[in-house]
Amino acid sequence: MTTLPPTTKNRLQQIPLANAVWEGDRRPLGNMASHLSEVKDADGECIIWVDGSEGAVRAMDVVPEDMGIEAVVRTLLRAIESPHHPGQPHRPQKIVVRNREIQFFLRGVLQDLDINVEYSPQLPLIDRLFEGFSAIEPAQPALPDIYDRAIKNVAHKIWENAPWELLADSDILRVELKGCELEQVYVCTMGMMSAEYGVLLYRSLDSLKQFRAAALGEHKSTAELEQAFLAQDCWFLNYEEPEEDDFDVAENEPFFGSLHPFEGMRYSLDEAEAKIVYAVLESLLRFCSRHRSALAEEPIESISQSYRITLPGKKTAQKTISTKVSTLPELAQELLNMGMGDRSDSMMPEVDIPIQEDLIPDGSLVSLASVSKELIEQLKHQPKTYCQASKVTPKGELPTIFIQTTRPKAKHLIGRIRDAGGLKAICFNPGHDPFSGEIYDLGLLQTGDSELFIFAEYSQDVVQQAKALEKWHQRCQKTKGYCGLVIAMGATGVNRGSPQAKDILALFEVKSINGEELGMGVLQLMPSFDF
């Protein structure tokens, strides 16, 4: 990617062009690390931009030595928009660098910004100023109050509407925008599987796919995942959870920002960005409210709806944006095929039921999910994965219980099931707590010796859990009751909550049954007294 987003380019074009020459460079930290209290690793590199006419540092960053060339652009944009004090925002007439690769790269990025990029083998100003600096946090420009209130208001409505109860992170929506600098964005909701709730608005479909592929790739280090995260091209809406002792906060507080390979992460939006984000979120809200029942189906069919969104402003000068929201079933399937399948469609909170002699190891992550036929075939040919295959192969994805724990506990769990004659069935049976009045569904595993073991408890009073269980039953109807149990390792590693194929140690294909087939009615929670 060698261009800036249109909104960013327009924002930069509005910043005054000054008759100034800047020097920019990227070089090893060396002894400079000892002068920076926040830097512990001397192997990093310093990116610095200096105004030659003022002899002042505009911006400086310390990055890992394997960070891409995009980091140079991120620091440059910060030097233009939010320089260190006392600098004022402006564009330089010329910048000088001593690296040919950086020179050619910046020429492509800075097109239409009237900034000349020249090469010089020496940068005397940076050489003299390289030691003794301290970083100063840049101030972010404030968003006009009318837009700040509007996007926060629609964010609160989205929190109440909870689109992540309907849409998995693979159920991407395309929002087309007429008359805007950006013709379309791709909306991804977070919350069914992850611990965070929010909405990502990708400005590029390629960026969405690239990040998904990078995040699902094997053998990724923390630094590589961080670099993939910063390489996204999107706006984001996230919600900050209130502190447990903060009784004045009634709900999660929304916050907005932008990610781009050249800008990095920015916790602010300008007015042009806020207009687009507001229009997209308002369209998402209306679309999910209008088509809630259709979006609850699995898989989600092709749906499109057009809207006219009134932008915030005085009534006498309000403008509208025409939008069109569409589901993308083919893209959803493509994203599912990249990894484990639509696990996030019904991700449950961590479940650790403290029942004596419970089959499920303490600290396990239990979730309802589904896996693709391709993954099933891969697992059956994976030597380290134990597979109990069924005689019938259902069409489409297989509804699956995921149990993720540590490797030793996973192997012990697999051994217990095999010693008990394998897995016979998966069952959900209603239960009732007469003391609290709570109604719940117990998830049960029946082994080959007809013993029953609880693997999870799903409260009917928790919307997310009830929705996940409803989708489980819908999927099982489509597969005529065939389902599976996956046991995976990695509960304490980087793939915690998102096991990859290499983490799966067992797959059991069985039938899903109801409690009536086992002669059970509604189970009553009874107290146990030890004397």
CSV table of C-alpha atoms in Angstrom, one decimal, residues 113-498:
chain,number,residue,atom,x,y,z
A,113,LEU,CA,0.9,17.3,-1.0
A,114,ASP,CA,3.4,19.7,-2.6
A,115,ILE,CA,6.4,18.3,-0.6
A,116,ASN,CA,9.7,17.7,-2.5
A,117,VAL,CA,11.7,14.7,-1.3
A,118,GLU,CA,15.4,14.9,-1.9
A,119,TYR,CA,18.4,12.7,-1.1
A,120,SER,CA,21.6,13.8,0.7
A,121,PRO,CA,24.3,11.4,2.0
A,122,GLN,CA,24.7,13.6,5.2
A,123,LEU,CA,22.2,15.1,7.6
A,124,PRO,CA,24.3,17.4,9.8
A,125,LEU,CA,21.4,18.7,11.9
A,126,ILE,CA,20.3,15.3,13.0
A,127,ASP,CA,23.9,14.2,13.6
A,128,ARG,CA,24.3,17.1,16.1
A,129,LEU,CA,20.9,16.6,17.8
A,130,PHE,CA,20.8,12.9,17.9
A,131,GLU,CA,21.5,12.5,21.6
A,132,GLY,CA,19.6,14.0,24.6
A,133,PHE,CA,16.1,14.2,23.3
A,134,SER,CA,13.0,13.2,25.2
A,135,ALA,CA,9.7,12.3,23.6
A,136,ILE,CA,6.7,14.5,24.1
A,137,GLU,CA,3.2,13.3,23.6
A,138,PRO,CA,1.4,15.1,20.7
A,139,ALA,CA,-1.9,16.7,21.2
A,140,GLN,CA,-4.8,15.5,19.1
A,141,PRO,CA,-7.0,18.0,17.3
A,142,ALA,CA,-10.5,18.2,18.9
A,143,LEU,CA,-13.6,17.0,17.0
A,144,PRO,CA,-16.4,19.6,16.7
A,145,ASP,CA,-18.9,19.1,19.6
A,146,ILE,CA,-21.8,18.4,17.2
A,147,TYR,CA,-20.0,15.4,15.7
A,148,ASP,CA,-18.5,14.2,19.0
A,149,ARG,CA,-22.0,14.1,20.5
A,150,ALA,CA,-23.5,12.5,17.4
A,151,ILE,CA,-21.1,9.6,17.0
A,152,LYS,CA,-21.1,8.9,20.7
A,153,ASN,CA,-24.9,8.8,20.7
A,154,VAL,CA,-25.1,6.3,17.8
A,155,ALA,CA,-22.4,4.3,19.5
A,156,HIS,CA,-24.6,4.0,22.6
A,157,LYS,CA,-27.5,2.9,20.4
A,158,ILE,CA,-25.3,0.2,18.9
A,159,TRP,CA,-24.3,-1.0,22.3
A,160,GLU,CA,-28.0,-1.4,23.1
A,161,ASN,CA,-28.7,-3.0,19.8
A,162,ALA,CA,-25.7,-5.4,20.1
A,163,PRO,CA,-25.2,-6.4,16.4
A,164,TRP,CA,-22.5,-8.8,17.6
A,165,GLU,CA,-25.3,-11.0,18.8
A,166,LEU,CA,-26.3,-11.5,15.2
A,167,LEU,CA,-23.1,-11.1,13.2
A,168,ALA,CA,-19.9,-13.0,13.7
A,169,ASP,CA,-16.6,-11.5,12.7
A,170,SER,CA,-16.8,-13.3,9.4
A,171,ASP,CA,-20.2,-11.9,8.6
A,172,ILE,CA,-19.0,-8.8,6.8
A,173,LEU,CA,-21.3,-6.0,5.7
A,174,ARG,CA,-20.5,-3.7,2.8
A,175,VAL,CA,-21.7,-0.2,3.2
A,176,GLU,CA,-21.7,1.8,-0.1
A,177,LEU,CA,-21.5,5.6,0.3
A,178,LYS,CA,-22.8,7.9,-2.5
A,179,GLY,CA,-21.2,11.3,-2.9
A,180,CYS,CA,-18.4,10.6,-0.5
A,181,GLU,CA,-14.6,10.5,-1.0
A,182,LEU,CA,-14.7,6.9,0.1
A,183,GLU,CA,-17.1,4.8,-2.1
A,184,GLN,CA,-17.5,1.9,0.3
A,185,VAL,CA,-16.4,0.4,3.6
A,186,TYR,CA,-16.5,-3.1,5.0
A,187,VAL,CA,-18.0,-3.5,8.5
A,188,CYS,CA,-16.9,-6.2,10.9
A,189,THR,CA,-18.5,-6.6,14.4
A,190,MET,CA,-16.6,-7.9,17.4
A,191,GLY,CA,-18.1,-9.4,20.5
A,192,MET,CA,-19.4,-12.9,19.9
A,193,MET,CA,-16.0,-14.5,20.3
A,194,SER,CA,-13.6,-11.9,21.6
A,195,ALA,CA,-13.7,-10.3,25.0
A,196,GLU,CA,-13.9,-6.9,23.3
A,197,TYR,CA,-17.0,-5.4,21.8
A,198,GLY,CA,-16.9,-3.0,18.9
A,199,VAL,CA,-17.1,-2.3,15.2
A,200,LEU,CA,-14.3,-2.1,12.6
A,201,LEU,CA,-14.9,-0.1,9.4
A,202,TYR,CA,-12.3,-1.3,6.9
A,203,ARG,CA,-11.5,1.2,4.2
A,204,SER,CA,-10.1,-1.6,2.1
A,205,LEU,CA,-11.3,-5.1,1.5
A,206,ASP,CA,-7.7,-6.2,0.9
A,207,SER,CA,-6.7,-4.9,4.3
A,208,LEU,CA,-9.5,-6.9,6.0
A,209,LYS,CA,-8.3,-10.1,4.2
A,210,GLN,CA,-4.6,-9.5,4.8
A,211,PHE,CA,-5.2,-9.0,8.6
A,212,ARG,CA,-7.4,-12.0,8.8
A,213,ALA,CA,-4.8,-14.2,7.0
A,214,ALA,CA,-2.0,-12.8,9.2
A,215,ALA,CA,-3.9,-13.2,12.5
A,216,LEU,CA,-4.8,-16.8,11.6
A,217,GLY,CA,-1.3,-17.7,10.4
A,218,GLU,CA,0.8,-20.2,12.3
A,219,HIS,CA,4.0,-19.4,14.2
A,220,LYS,CA,3.3,-15.7,14.6
A,221,SER,CA,5.4,-13.9,17.2
A,222,THR,CA,3.9,-11.1,19.3
A,223,ALA,CA,5.9,-8.5,17.3
A,224,GLU,CA,4.6,-9.9,14.0
A,225,LEU,CA,1.0,-9.9,15.3
A,226,GLU,CA,1.5,-6.3,16.5
A,227,GLN,CA,2.9,-5.3,13.1
A,228,ALA,CA,-0.1,-7.0,11.4
A,229,PHE,CA,-2.5,-5.1,13.7
A,230,LEU,CA,-0.9,-1.7,12.9
A,231,ALA,CA,-1.0,-2.5,9.1
A,232,GLN,CA,-4.8,-2.5,9.1
A,233,ASP,CA,-6.6,0.2,7.2
A,234,CYS,CA,-9.7,0.9,9.2
A,235,TRP,CA,-11.6,3.1,11.6
A,236,PHE,CA,-12.7,1.5,14.9
A,237,LEU,CA,-15.3,1.8,17.5
A,238,ASN,CA,-14.5,0.1,20.8
A,239,TYR,CA,-16.1,0.2,24.3
A,240,GLU,CA,-14.2,0.8,27.5
A,241,GLU,CA,-15.4,-1.2,30.4
A,242,PRO,CA,-16.1,0.8,33.6
A,243,GLU,CA,-14.1,0.0,36.7
A,244,GLU,CA,-15.8,-2.4,39.1
A,245,ASP,CA,-16.0,0.3,41.8
A,246,ASP,CA,-17.2,3.1,39.4
A,247,PHE,CA,-20.8,3.2,40.3
A,248,ASP,CA,-21.4,6.4,38.3
A,249,VAL,CA,-20.8,4.7,35.0
A,250,ALA,CA,-23.9,2.8,33.8
A,251,GLU,CA,-22.5,1.3,30.6
A,252,ASN,CA,-19.4,0.8,28.6
A,253,GLU,CA,-18.0,4.1,27.2
A,254,PRO,CA,-17.4,4.2,23.5
A,255,PHE,CA,-14.1,5.5,21.9
A,256,PHE,CA,-13.1,6.0,18.3
A,257,GLY,CA,-10.0,6.0,16.3
A,258,SER,CA,-8.2,5.0,13.1
A,259,LEU,CA,-5.6,2.5,12.0
A,260,HIS,CA,-3.4,2.9,8.9
A,261,PRO,CA,0.0,1.5,7.9
A,262,PHE,CA,1.4,5.0,7.6
A,263,GLU,CA,-0.5,6.7,10.5
A,264,GLY,CA,-0.4,3.8,13.0
A,265,MET,CA,-3.1,4.0,15.7
A,266,ARG,CA,-4.8,7.3,16.2
A,267,TYR,CA,-7.4,7.8,19.0
A,268,SER,CA,-9.2,10.6,17.3
A,269,LEU,CA,-11.3,11.4,14.2
A,270,ASP,CA,-11.4,14.5,12.1
A,271,GLU,CA,-14.6,16.0,10.9
A,272,ALA,CA,-14.5,14.4,7.5
A,273,GLU,CA,-13.9,11.0,9.0
A,274,ALA,CA,-16.6,11.5,11.6
A,275,LYS,CA,-19.2,12.2,8.9
A,276,ILE,CA,-18.4,8.8,7.2
A,277,VAL,CA,-18.2,6.9,10.5
A,278,TYR,CA,-21.5,8.4,11.6
A,279,ALA,CA,-23.2,7.5,8.3
A,280,VAL,CA,-21.9,3.9,8.4
A,281,LEU,CA,-22.8,3.3,12.0
A,282,GLU,CA,-26.3,4.7,11.6
A,283,SER,CA,-26.8,2.5,8.5
A,284,LEU,CA,-25.5,-0.5,10.5
A,285,LEU,CA,-28.0,0.3,13.3
A,286,ARG,CA,-31.0,0.6,11.0
A,287,PHE,CA,-30.0,-2.5,9.0
A,288,CYS,CA,-29.7,-4.8,12.0
A,289,SER,CA,-32.9,-3.5,13.5
A,290,ARG,CA,-34.8,-4.0,10.2
A,291,HIS,CA,-33.4,-7.4,9.4
A,292,ARG,CA,-32.8,-8.9,12.8
A,293,SER,CA,-34.7,-12.1,12.2
A,294,ALA,CA,-33.0,-12.7,8.8
A,295,LEU,CA,-29.5,-12.0,10.3
A,296,ALA,CA,-30.3,-14.6,13.0
A,297,GLU,CA,-30.4,-17.4,10.4
A,298,GLU,CA,-27.3,-19.5,9.7
A,299,PRO,CA,-25.9,-19.0,7.1
A,300,ILE,CA,-27.0,-15.4,6.5
A,301,GLU,CA,-28.5,-15.0,3.0
A,302,SER,CA,-28.0,-12.0,0.6
A,303,ILE,CA,-29.7,-9.0,1.9
A,304,SER,CA,-29.5,-5.3,0.7
A,305,GLN,CA,-31.1,-2.2,2.0
A,306,SER,CA,-30.7,1.5,1.1
A,307,TYR,CA,-30.9,4.5,3.5
A,308,ARG,CA,-30.6,8.2,3.5
A,309,ILE,CA,-28.7,9.4,6.5
A,310,THR,CA,-29.0,12.9,7.8
A,311,LEU,CA,-25.7,14.2,9.0
A,312,PRO,CA,-25.3,16.2,12.2
A,313,GLY,CA,-25.7,20.0,11.8
A,314,LYS,CA,-28.0,22.9,12.1
A,315,LYS,CA,-31.5,22.1,10.8
A,316,THR,CA,-31.1,24.8,8.2
A,317,ALA,CA,-27.9,23.4,6.8
A,318,GLN,CA,-28.2,19.6,7.3
A,319,LYS,CA,-26.9,17.4,4.6
A,320,THR,CA,-27.7,13.7,3.8
A,321,ILE,CA,-25.7,10.8,2.6
A,322,SER,CA,-27.2,7.9,0.6
A,323,THR,CA,-26.0,4.5,1.7
A,324,LYS,CA,-26.6,0.9,0.8
A,325,VAL,CA,-25.9,-2.0,3.2
A,326,SER,CA,-25.4,-5.5,1.9
A,327,THR,CA,-24.5,-8.8,3.4
A,328,LEU,CA,-21.7,-10.8,1.6
A,329,PRO,CA,-22.3,-14.5,2.0
A,330,GLU,CA,-19.5,-15.5,-0.4
A,331,LEU,CA,-17.0,-13.3,1.5
A,332,ALA,CA,-18.1,-14.8,4.8
A,333,GLN,CA,-17.4,-18.3,3.5
A,334,GLU,CA,-14.0,-17.2,2.2
A,335,LEU,CA,-13.1,-15.8,5.6
A,336,LEU,CA,-14.3,-19.0,7.3
A,337,ASN,CA,-12.1,-21.1,5.0
A,338,MET,CA,-9.1,-19.1,6.1
A,339,GLY,CA,-9.1,-20.7,9.6
A,340,MET,CA,-11.1,-22.7,12.0
A,341,GLY,CA,-14.6,-21.8,10.7
A,342,ASP,CA,-17.1,-19.5,12.3
A,343,ARG,CA,-16.1,-20.2,15.9
A,344,SER,CA,-17.0,-16.6,16.9
A,345,ASP,CA,-20.6,-17.1,15.8
A,346,SER,CA,-21.4,-18.3,19.3
A,347,MET,CA,-18.4,-17.9,21.5
A,348,MET,CA,-19.3,-18.3,25.1
A,349,PRO,CA,-17.6,-16.8,28.1
A,350,GLU,CA,-15.0,-18.9,29.9
A,351,VAL,CA,-16.7,-21.8,31.7
A,352,ASP,CA,-15.2,-23.5,34.7
A,353,ILE,CA,-17.9,-25.4,36.6
A,354,PRO,CA,-16.5,-26.5,40.0
A,355,ILE,CA,-18.3,-29.9,40.1
A,356,GLN,CA,-16.4,-32.6,41.9
A,357,GLU,CA,-15.0,-35.3,39.6
A,358,ASP,CA,-15.9,-33.2,36.6
A,359,LEU,CA,-14.6,-34.5,33.3
A,360,ILE,CA,-13.7,-31.0,32.0
A,361,PRO,CA,-10.3,-29.8,33.4
A,362,ASP,CA,-10.4,-26.7,35.5
A,363,GLY,CA,-9.6,-23.5,33.6
A,364,SER,CA,-10.8,-24.9,30.3
A,365,LEU,CA,-12.4,-22.6,27.7
A,366,VAL,CA,-15.7,-24.0,26.4
A,367,SER,CA,-17.5,-22.7,23.4
A,368,LEU,CA,-20.1,-23.6,20.8
A,369,ALA,CA,-18.9,-23.3,17.2
A,370,SER,CA,-18.7,-24.9,13.8
A,371,VAL,CA,-15.9,-26.2,11.6
A,372,SER,CA,-15.7,-26.6,7.9
A,373,LYS,CA,-15.5,-29.9,5.9
A,374,GLU,CA,-12.0,-28.9,4.8
A,375,LEU,CA,-10.8,-28.5,8.3
A,376,ILE,CA,-12.3,-31.9,9.3
A,377,GLU,CA,-10.4,-33.6,6.4
A,378,GLN,CA,-7.2,-31.8,7.5
A,379,LEU,CA,-7.6,-33.0,11.0
A,380,LYS,CA,-8.2,-36.6,9.9
A,381,HIS,CA,-4.9,-36.5,8.1
A,382,GLN,CA,-3.1,-34.8,10.9
A,383,PRO,CA,-1.0,-37.5,12.7
A,384,LYS,CA,-1.2,-36.0,16.2
A,385,THR,CA,-5.0,-35.5,16.2
A,386,TYR,CA,-7.1,-38.4,17.4
A,387,CYS,CA,-10.3,-38.7,15.3
A,388,GLN,CA,-13.5,-40.6,16.1
A,389,ALA,CA,-15.3,-40.5,12.8
A,390,SER,CA,-19.0,-41.0,12.3
A,391,LYS,CA,-20.5,-43.1,9.5
A,392,VAL,CA,-22.3,-40.1,8.0
A,393,THR,CA,-20.6,-37.0,6.7
A,394,PRO,CA,-23.1,-34.1,6.8
A,395,LYS,CA,-23.2,-31.4,4.2
A,396,GLY,CA,-21.8,-28.0,5.2
A,397,GLU,CA,-20.2,-27.1,8.4
A,398,LEU,CA,-20.2,-29.4,11.5
A,399,PRO,CA,-21.6,-27.9,14.7
A,400,THR,CA,-18.8,-28.4,17.3
A,401,ILE,CA,-18.1,-28.1,21.0
A,402,PHE,CA,-14.7,-26.6,21.5
A,403,ILE,CA,-12.8,-27.4,24.7
A,404,GLN,CA,-9.4,-25.7,25.0
A,405,THR,CA,-7.1,-26.5,27.8
A,406,THR,CA,-3.4,-27.1,28.3
A,407,ARG,CA,-1.6,-29.9,26.4
A,408,PRO,CA,-1.2,-32.3,29.4
A,409,LYS,CA,-4.8,-31.8,30.5
A,410,ALA,CA,-6.1,-32.2,26.9
A,411,LYS,CA,-4.3,-35.5,26.6
A,412,HIS,CA,-5.6,-36.7,29.9
A,413,LEU,CA,-9.2,-35.7,28.9
A,414,ILE,CA,-8.8,-37.5,25.6
A,415,GLY,CA,-7.5,-40.6,27.4
A,416,ARG,CA,-10.5,-40.6,29.8
A,417,ILE,CA,-13.0,-40.4,27.0
A,418,ARG,CA,-11.3,-43.2,25.0
A,419,ASP,CA,-11.0,-45.4,28.1
A,420,ALA,CA,-14.8,-44.9,28.6
A,421,GLY,CA,-15.5,-46.3,25.1
A,422,GLY,CA,-15.3,-43.1,23.2
A,423,LEU,CA,-17.9,-40.3,23.0
A,424,LYS,CA,-21.4,-41.5,22.4
A,425,ALA,CA,-23.5,-38.3,22.2
A,426,ILE,CA,-23.7,-34.6,23.1
A,427,CYS,CA,-26.8,-33.5,24.9
A,428,PHE,CA,-28.4,-30.3,26.2
A,429,ASN,CA,-31.0,-30.6,29.0
A,430,PRO,CA,-33.0,-27.9,30.8
A,431,GLY,CA,-32.2,-27.2,34.5
A,432,HIS,CA,-33.7,-25.1,37.3
A,433,ASP,CA,-32.2,-23.6,40.4
A,434,PRO,CA,-35.2,-23.5,42.9
A,435,PHE,CA,-33.2,-21.1,45.2
A,436,SER,CA,-32.5,-18.3,42.6
A,437,GLY,CA,-35.3,-19.2,40.1
A,438,GLU,CA,-32.7,-19.3,37.3
A,439,ILE,CA,-33.5,-21.4,34.2
A,440,TYR,CA,-30.5,-22.8,32.4
A,441,ASP,CA,-29.4,-25.5,29.9
A,442,LEU,CA,-26.8,-28.1,30.9
A,443,GLY,CA,-24.4,-29.2,28.3
A,444,LEU,CA,-23.7,-32.9,28.7
A,445,LEU,CA,-21.3,-35.4,27.2
A,446,GLN,CA,-22.3,-39.1,27.1
A,447,THR,CA,-19.4,-41.5,26.9
A,448,GLY,CA,-19.5,-45.0,25.5
A,449,ASP,CA,-20.2,-46.5,28.9
A,450,SER,CA,-23.4,-44.3,29.1
A,451,GLU,CA,-21.9,-42.0,31.8
A,452,LEU,CA,-22.9,-38.4,31.6
A,453,PHE,CA,-20.6,-35.5,32.3
A,454,ILE,CA,-21.4,-31.8,32.4
A,455,PHE,CA,-19.2,-29.6,30.2
A,456,ALA,CA,-21.0,-26.2,30.5
A,457,GLU,CA,-24.0,-24.4,31.8
A,458,TYR,CA,-25.9,-21.9,29.7
A,459,SER,CA,-28.2,-19.4,31.3
A,460,GLN,CA,-31.4,-18.5,29.5
A,461,ASP,CA,-31.3,-15.1,31.2
A,462,VAL,CA,-28.0,-14.2,29.4
A,463,VAL,CA,-28.9,-13.1,25.9
A,464,GLN,CA,-25.6,-14.0,24.3
A,465,GLN,CA,-25.6,-17.5,25.8
A,466,ALA,CA,-29.3,-18.1,24.8
A,467,LYS,CA,-28.6,-16.9,21.3
A,468,ALA,CA,-25.5,-19.1,21.0
A,469,LEU,CA,-27.5,-22.2,22.1
A,470,GLU,CA,-30.3,-21.3,19.7
A,471,LYS,CA,-27.8,-21.2,16.8
A,472,TRP,CA,-26.4,-24.5,17.9
A,473,HIS,CA,-29.8,-26.2,17.7
A,474,GLN,CA,-30.4,-24.6,14.3
A,475,ARG,CA,-27.1,-25.9,12.9
A,476,CYS,CA,-27.8,-29.4,14.3
A,477,GLN,CA,-31.2,-29.4,12.5
A,478,LYS,CA,-29.4,-28.8,9.2
A,479,THR,CA,-26.9,-31.7,9.9
A,480,LYS,CA,-29.7,-34.0,11.1
A,481,GLY,CA,-28.2,-34.0,14.5
A,482,TYR,CA,-24.6,-34.8,13.6
A,483,CYS,CA,-22.1,-32.7,15.5
A,484,GLY,CA,-18.6,-32.9,17.0
A,485,LEU,CA,-16.4,-32.3,20.0
A,486,VAL,CA,-12.9,-30.7,19.5
A,487,ILE,CA,-10.3,-30.9,22.3
A,488,ALA,CA,-7.5,-28.5,21.8
A,489,MET,CA,-4.4,-27.3,23.7
A,490,GLY,CA,-3.1,-23.7,24.0
A,491,ALA,CA,-5.3,-22.3,26.7
A,492,THR,CA,-2.3,-20.5,28.2
A,493,GLY,CA,-0.6,-19.5,25.0
A,494,VAL,CA,-1.0,-16.9,22.2
A,495,ASN,CA,-3.9,-18.9,20.7
A,496,ARG,CA,-6.0,-18.8,23.9
A,497,GLY,CA,-9.6,-18.5,22.9
A,498,SER,CA,-8.8,-19.1,19.2
